[in-house]
CSV table of C-alpha atoms in Angstrom, one decimal:
chain,number,residue,atom,x,y,z
A,223,MET,CA,-46.0,144.6,195.6
A,224,GLN,CA,-45.3,148.0,197.2
A,225,PHE,CA,-42.1,150.0,198.0
A,226,GLN,CA,-41.3,153.4,199.4
A,227,ILE,CA,-39.5,156.3,197.6
A,228,GLY,CA,-39.3,159.2,200.0
A,229,ASN,CA,-42.9,159.9,201.1
A,230,GLU,CA,-44.3,158.2,198.0
A,231,ARG,CA,-45.6,154.7,198.1
A,232,ARG,CA,-45.6,153.0,194.7
A,233,THR,CA,-47.3,149.8,193.6
A,234,LEU,CA,-45.4,147.8,190.9
A,235,ALA,CA,-47.4,146.1,188.2
A,236,VAL,CA,-47.8,142.4,187.8
A,237,SER,CA,-44.8,141.1,185.8
A,238,ARG,CA,-45.1,141.4,182.1
A,239,PRO,CA,-42.4,140.6,179.5
A,240,GLY,CA,-40.4,143.6,178.3
A,241,HIS,CA,-38.1,146.1,179.9
A,242,PHE,CA,-40.6,148.9,179.3
A,243,PHE,CA,-43.3,147.2,181.4
A,244,LYS,CA,-41.2,146.0,184.3
A,245,GLN,CA,-40.8,149.4,185.8
A,246,LEU,CA,-44.4,150.6,185.3
A,247,SER,CA,-46.7,150.9,188.3
A,248,ALA,CA,-49.9,148.8,188.3
A,249,THR,CA,-51.9,152.0,187.6
A,250,ALA,CA,-49.7,153.0,184.7
A,251,LEU,CA,-49.8,149.5,183.2
A,252,LYS,CA,-53.6,149.4,183.5
A,253,ASP,CA,-53.8,152.7,181.7
A,254,PHE,CA,-51.4,151.6,179.0
A,255,GLU,CA,-53.4,148.4,178.3
A,256,THR,CA,-56.5,150.5,177.6
A,257,LEU,CA,-54.5,152.0,174.7
A,258,GLU,CA,-53.6,148.7,173.1
A,259,HIS,CA,-55.4,147.3,170.2
A,260,ALA,CA,-54.4,143.6,169.9
A,261,ALA,CA,-54.7,141.4,166.9
A,262,THR,CA,-53.3,138.1,165.5
A,263,TYR,CA,-50.9,138.4,162.6
A,264,GLN,CA,-50.0,135.6,160.3
A,265,GLN,CA,-46.6,134.5,159.1
A,266,SER,CA,-44.9,137.0,156.7
A,267,ALA,CA,-47.2,139.8,157.6
A,268,ILE,CA,-45.5,143.2,157.4
A,269,LEU,CA,-46.0,145.5,160.4
A,270,PHE,CA,-44.0,148.4,158.9
A,271,MET,CA,-41.4,148.9,156.2
A,272,GLU,CA,-38.2,151.0,155.8
A,273,ARG,CA,-38.8,154.6,154.9
A,274,GLN,CA,-42.4,154.4,156.1
A,275,VAL,CA,-43.6,157.2,158.3
A,276,PRO,CA,-44.5,155.8,161.8
A,277,HIS,CA,-48.0,156.4,163.1
A,278,GLY,CA,-47.7,154.3,166.3
A,279,VAL,CA,-45.8,151.5,167.9
A,280,HIS,CA,-46.4,147.7,167.9
A,281,ILE,CA,-46.0,145.7,171.1
A,282,LEU,CA,-45.1,142.1,170.6
A,283,LEU,CA,-47.3,140.0,172.9
A,284,GLU,CA,-46.7,136.5,171.6
A,285,GLY,CA,-44.4,135.1,168.9
A,286,GLN,CA,-41.4,136.5,167.1
A,287,VAL,CA,-40.8,139.3,164.6
A,288,LYS,CA,-37.7,139.7,162.4
A,289,LEU,CA,-36.2,143.2,161.9
A,290,SER,CA,-34.3,143.7,158.7
A,291,ILE,CA,-32.8,146.2,156.3
A,292,SER,CA,-32.5,146.0,152.5
A,293,SER,CA,-30.3,147.4,149.8
A,294,SER,CA,-31.5,148.9,146.6
A,295,GLU,CA,-30.4,145.7,144.9
A,296,GLY,CA,-32.7,143.7,147.0
A,297,LYS,CA,-30.2,142.1,149.4
A,298,ARG,CA,-31.5,141.8,152.9
A,299,LEU,CA,-29.7,141.7,156.3
A,300,ILE,CA,-31.6,140.5,159.4
A,301,LEU,CA,-30.6,142.6,162.3
A,302,ARG,CA,-32.3,140.7,165.1
A,303,ILE,CA,-35.4,138.7,166.1
A,304,ALA,CA,-37.8,140.6,168.4
A,305,LYS,CA,-39.3,138.7,171.3
A,306,PRO,CA,-42.4,139.1,173.5
A,307,GLY,CA,-42.5,142.3,175.4
A,308,GLU,CA,-40.6,144.4,172.9
A,309,ILE,CA,-41.9,147.7,171.5
A,310,LEU,CA,-41.3,147.8,167.8
A,311,GLY,CA,-40.9,151.1,166.0
A,312,LEU,CA,-40.1,153.0,169.2
A,313,THR,CA,-36.9,154.8,168.0
A,314,SER,CA,-38.6,156.1,164.8
A,315,LEU,CA,-41.7,157.2,166.7
A,316,LEU,CA,-39.7,159.2,169.2
A,317,SER,CA,-37.4,160.8,166.6
A,318,GLY,CA,-40.3,161.5,164.1
A,319,ARG,CA,-38.2,160.0,161.3
A,320,ALA,CA,-39.1,157.2,158.9
A,321,HIS,CA,-38.6,153.6,159.9
A,322,GLU,CA,-35.0,152.4,159.4
A,323,VAL,CA,-36.0,148.7,159.4
A,324,THR,CA,-38.7,146.4,158.1
A,325,ALA,CA,-40.7,144.4,160.7
A,326,GLU,CA,-42.0,141.1,159.4
A,327,VAL,CA,-43.9,138.4,161.4
A,328,LEU,CA,-41.8,135.3,161.6
A,329,HIS,CA,-44.6,133.0,162.7
A,330,THR,CA,-48.2,133.6,163.9
A,331,CYS,CA,-48.0,136.4,166.5
A,332,ARG,CA,-50.2,138.4,168.8
A,333,ILE,CA,-49.4,142.0,168.5
A,334,ALA,CA,-50.9,145.2,170.1
A,335,TYR,CA,-50.8,148.5,168.4
A,336,VAL,CA,-50.8,151.9,170.1
A,337,ARG,CA,-51.2,155.1,168.2
A,338,ARG,CA,-48.5,157.7,168.4
A,339,GLU,CA,-50.7,160.4,170.0
A,340,ASP,CA,-51.8,157.9,172.7
A,341,PHE,CA,-48.3,156.7,173.4
A,342,MET,CA,-46.8,160.2,173.7
A,343,HIS,CA,-49.7,161.3,176.0
A,344,PHE,CA,-49.0,158.3,178.2
A,345,LEU,CA,-45.4,159.4,178.6
A,346,GLU,CA,-46.5,162.9,179.5
A,347,LYS,CA,-48.9,161.4,182.1
A,348,TYR,CA,-46.3,159.0,183.5
A,349,PRO,CA,-42.8,160.7,183.2
A,350,ALA,CA,-41.2,157.8,185.1
A,351,ALA,CA,-41.9,155.7,182.0
A,352,TYR,CA,-39.2,157.7,180.1
A,353,GLN,CA,-36.5,155.8,181.9
A,354,SER,CA,-37.9,152.5,180.6
A,355,VAL,CA,-38.0,154.0,177.1
A,356,ILE,CA,-34.4,155.0,177.4
A,357,GLN,CA,-33.5,151.5,178.5
A,358,ASP,CA,-35.3,150.0,175.6
A,359,VAL,CA,-33.7,152.3,173.0
A,360,SER,CA,-30.2,151.6,174.6
A,361,LEU,CA,-30.7,147.9,174.4
A,362,GLN,CA,-31.8,148.1,170.7
A,363,TYR,CA,-28.7,150.2,170.0
A,364,ASN,CA,-26.4,147.7,171.7
A,365,GLU,CA,-28.0,144.8,169.8
A,366,ALA,CA,-27.5,146.6,166.5
A,367,CYS,CA,-23.8,147.2,167.4
A,368,GLU,CA,-23.4,143.5,168.2
A,369,GLN,CA,-24.9,142.5,164.8
A,370,LEU,CA,-22.6,144.9,163.0
A,371,ARG,CA,-19.6,143.5,164.9
A,372,THR,CA,-20.6,140.0,163.9
A,373,VAL,CA,-21.2,140.8,160.2
A,374,GLY,CA,-18.6,143.6,159.7
A,375,LEU,CA,-15.6,142.4,161.7
A,376,ALA,CA,-15.7,138.6,161.6
A,377,ALA,CA,-13.3,137.6,158.8
A,378,SER,CA,-15.0,134.5,157.5
A,379,VAL,CA,-18.5,133.0,157.2
A,380,PRO,CA,-17.7,130.1,159.7
A,381,GLU,CA,-16.6,132.7,162.2
A,382,ARG,CA,-19.7,134.8,161.7
A,383,LEU,CA,-21.9,131.8,161.9
A,384,ALA,CA,-20.2,130.6,165.1
A,385,ARG,CA,-20.7,134.0,166.7
A,386,LEU,CA,-24.4,134.0,165.8
A,387,LEU,CA,-24.9,130.5,167.2
A,388,LEU,CA,-23.1,131.5,170.5
A,389,GLU,CA,-25.4,134.6,170.7
A,390,TRP,CA,-28.5,132.3,170.4
A,391,ALA,CA,-27.0,129.9,173.0
A,392,GLU,CA,-27.1,132.6,175.7
A,393,THR,CA,-30.8,131.9,176.0
A,394,GLY,CA,-30.6,128.2,175.3
A,395,GLN,CA,-31.3,125.2,177.6
A,396,LYS,CA,-28.4,123.4,179.2
A,397,THR,CA,-28.6,119.6,178.9
A,398,GLU,CA,-26.3,116.7,179.5
A,399,ASN,CA,-25.5,116.7,175.8
A,400,GLY,CA,-24.8,120.4,175.5
A,401,THR,CA,-26.8,123.5,174.9
A,402,ARG,CA,-30.2,123.2,173.1
A,403,VAL,CA,-31.6,126.2,171.2
A,404,LYS,CA,-34.8,126.6,169.3
A,405,VAL,CA,-34.1,128.1,165.9
A,406,ALA,CA,-37.2,128.9,163.9
A,407,LEU,CA,-35.3,130.1,160.9
A,408,THR,CA,-34.5,128.6,157.4
A,409,HIS,CA,-31.0,128.4,156.1
A,410,GLU,CA,-31.7,131.3,153.9
A,411,GLU,CA,-32.8,133.5,156.9
A,412,ILE,CA,-29.7,132.4,158.8
A,413,GLY,CA,-27.7,133.6,155.8
A,414,GLU,CA,-29.5,136.9,156.0
A,415,PHE,CA,-28.3,137.3,159.5
A,416,ILE,CA,-24.6,136.9,158.6
A,417,GLY,CA,-24.5,138.3,155.0
A,418,THR,CA,-24.1,135.1,153.0
A,419,SER,CA,-26.1,132.7,150.8
A,420,ARG,CA,-28.3,129.8,151.8
A,421,GLU,CA,-25.9,127.3,150.1
A,422,THR,CA,-23.0,128.6,152.2
A,423,VAL,CA,-24.9,128.3,155.4
A,424,THR,CA,-25.8,124.7,154.5
A,425,ARG,CA,-22.2,123.8,153.8
A,426,THR,CA,-20.9,125.5,156.9
A,427,LEU,CA,-23.5,123.9,159.2
A,428,SER,CA,-22.5,120.5,157.7
A,429,ASP,CA,-18.9,121.3,158.5
A,430,PHE,CA,-19.8,122.3,162.0
A,431,LYS,CA,-21.7,119.0,162.5
A,432,HIS,CA,-18.7,117.0,161.2
A,433,LYS,CA,-16.4,118.8,163.6
A,434,GLN,CA,-18.9,118.3,166.5
A,435,LEU,CA,-19.2,122.1,167.0
A,436,ALA,CA,-23.0,122.3,166.4
A,437,ALA,CA,-25.8,120.4,164.7
A,438,LEU,CA,-29.1,121.7,163.5
A,439,HIS,CA,-31.9,119.1,163.4
A,440,GLY,CA,-35.1,120.8,162.1
A,441,SER,CA,-35.7,123.7,164.4
A,442,THR,CA,-33.4,122.4,167.2
A,443,LEU,CA,-29.8,123.4,167.4
A,444,MET,CA,-27.5,121.4,169.7
A,445,ILE,CA,-24.1,122.8,170.7
A,446,PRO,CA,-22.1,120.1,172.4
A,447,ASN,CA,-19.2,122.3,173.6
A,448,LEU,CA,-19.6,126.0,173.9
A,449,MET,CA,-15.9,126.5,174.6
A,450,ALA,CA,-14.9,124.8,171.4
A,451,LEU,CA,-17.3,126.9,169.4
A,452,GLU,CA,-16.0,130.1,171.1
A,453,THR,CA,-12.5,129.1,170.0
A,454,TYR,CA,-13.7,128.6,166.5
A,455,ALA,CA,-15.4,132.0,166.6
A,456,ARG,CA,-12.1,133.6,167.8
A,457,ILE,CA,-13.8,135.4,170.7
């Protein structure tokens, strides 16, 4: 696909997941792919940890990675789940500061690694890619704010859980029986999303099911009525 900017004709790359890649030209994307070193990572593998100095970025090709922060007492809060196309460790790499989060593989993933020197040289060679970098960083900031709003401002656990389920529902599948969402998380991990215990999550989900707000069967979440859940979440 080609389009014209002034006297410049630019060829867009074949679609690839991720905001960073969508705006790259075919030539830029081809060059970037020569920098990637892809590998398969098993569940629970750690890509990088908090306070670790970054030496490159990880590009999630397939699967999901959870990003979390921990307290000195060992409590963990999951900030979000990264999806294919995301560049992990980007903010730390650009700032030159240690990682603020820990990136852990949720399930078996395909992930590419690009060294810091190669990534920065790529940005120098293709200045237009900086716009995509800014968009990526902005999106990550917005998502962090949403998570803080859910955990810090919601008054109760049911309200926090309802807000989290509604966020997941945005990418869910609409069916005759409601919205279906794949949730590849344990009750403990859901608790780490909203700052509560596994037992509290289990009790709250049971209450949601009784009130026909939401039901989690294995890894499938069904939300019969989004409006009812929104009312419960006090949105």
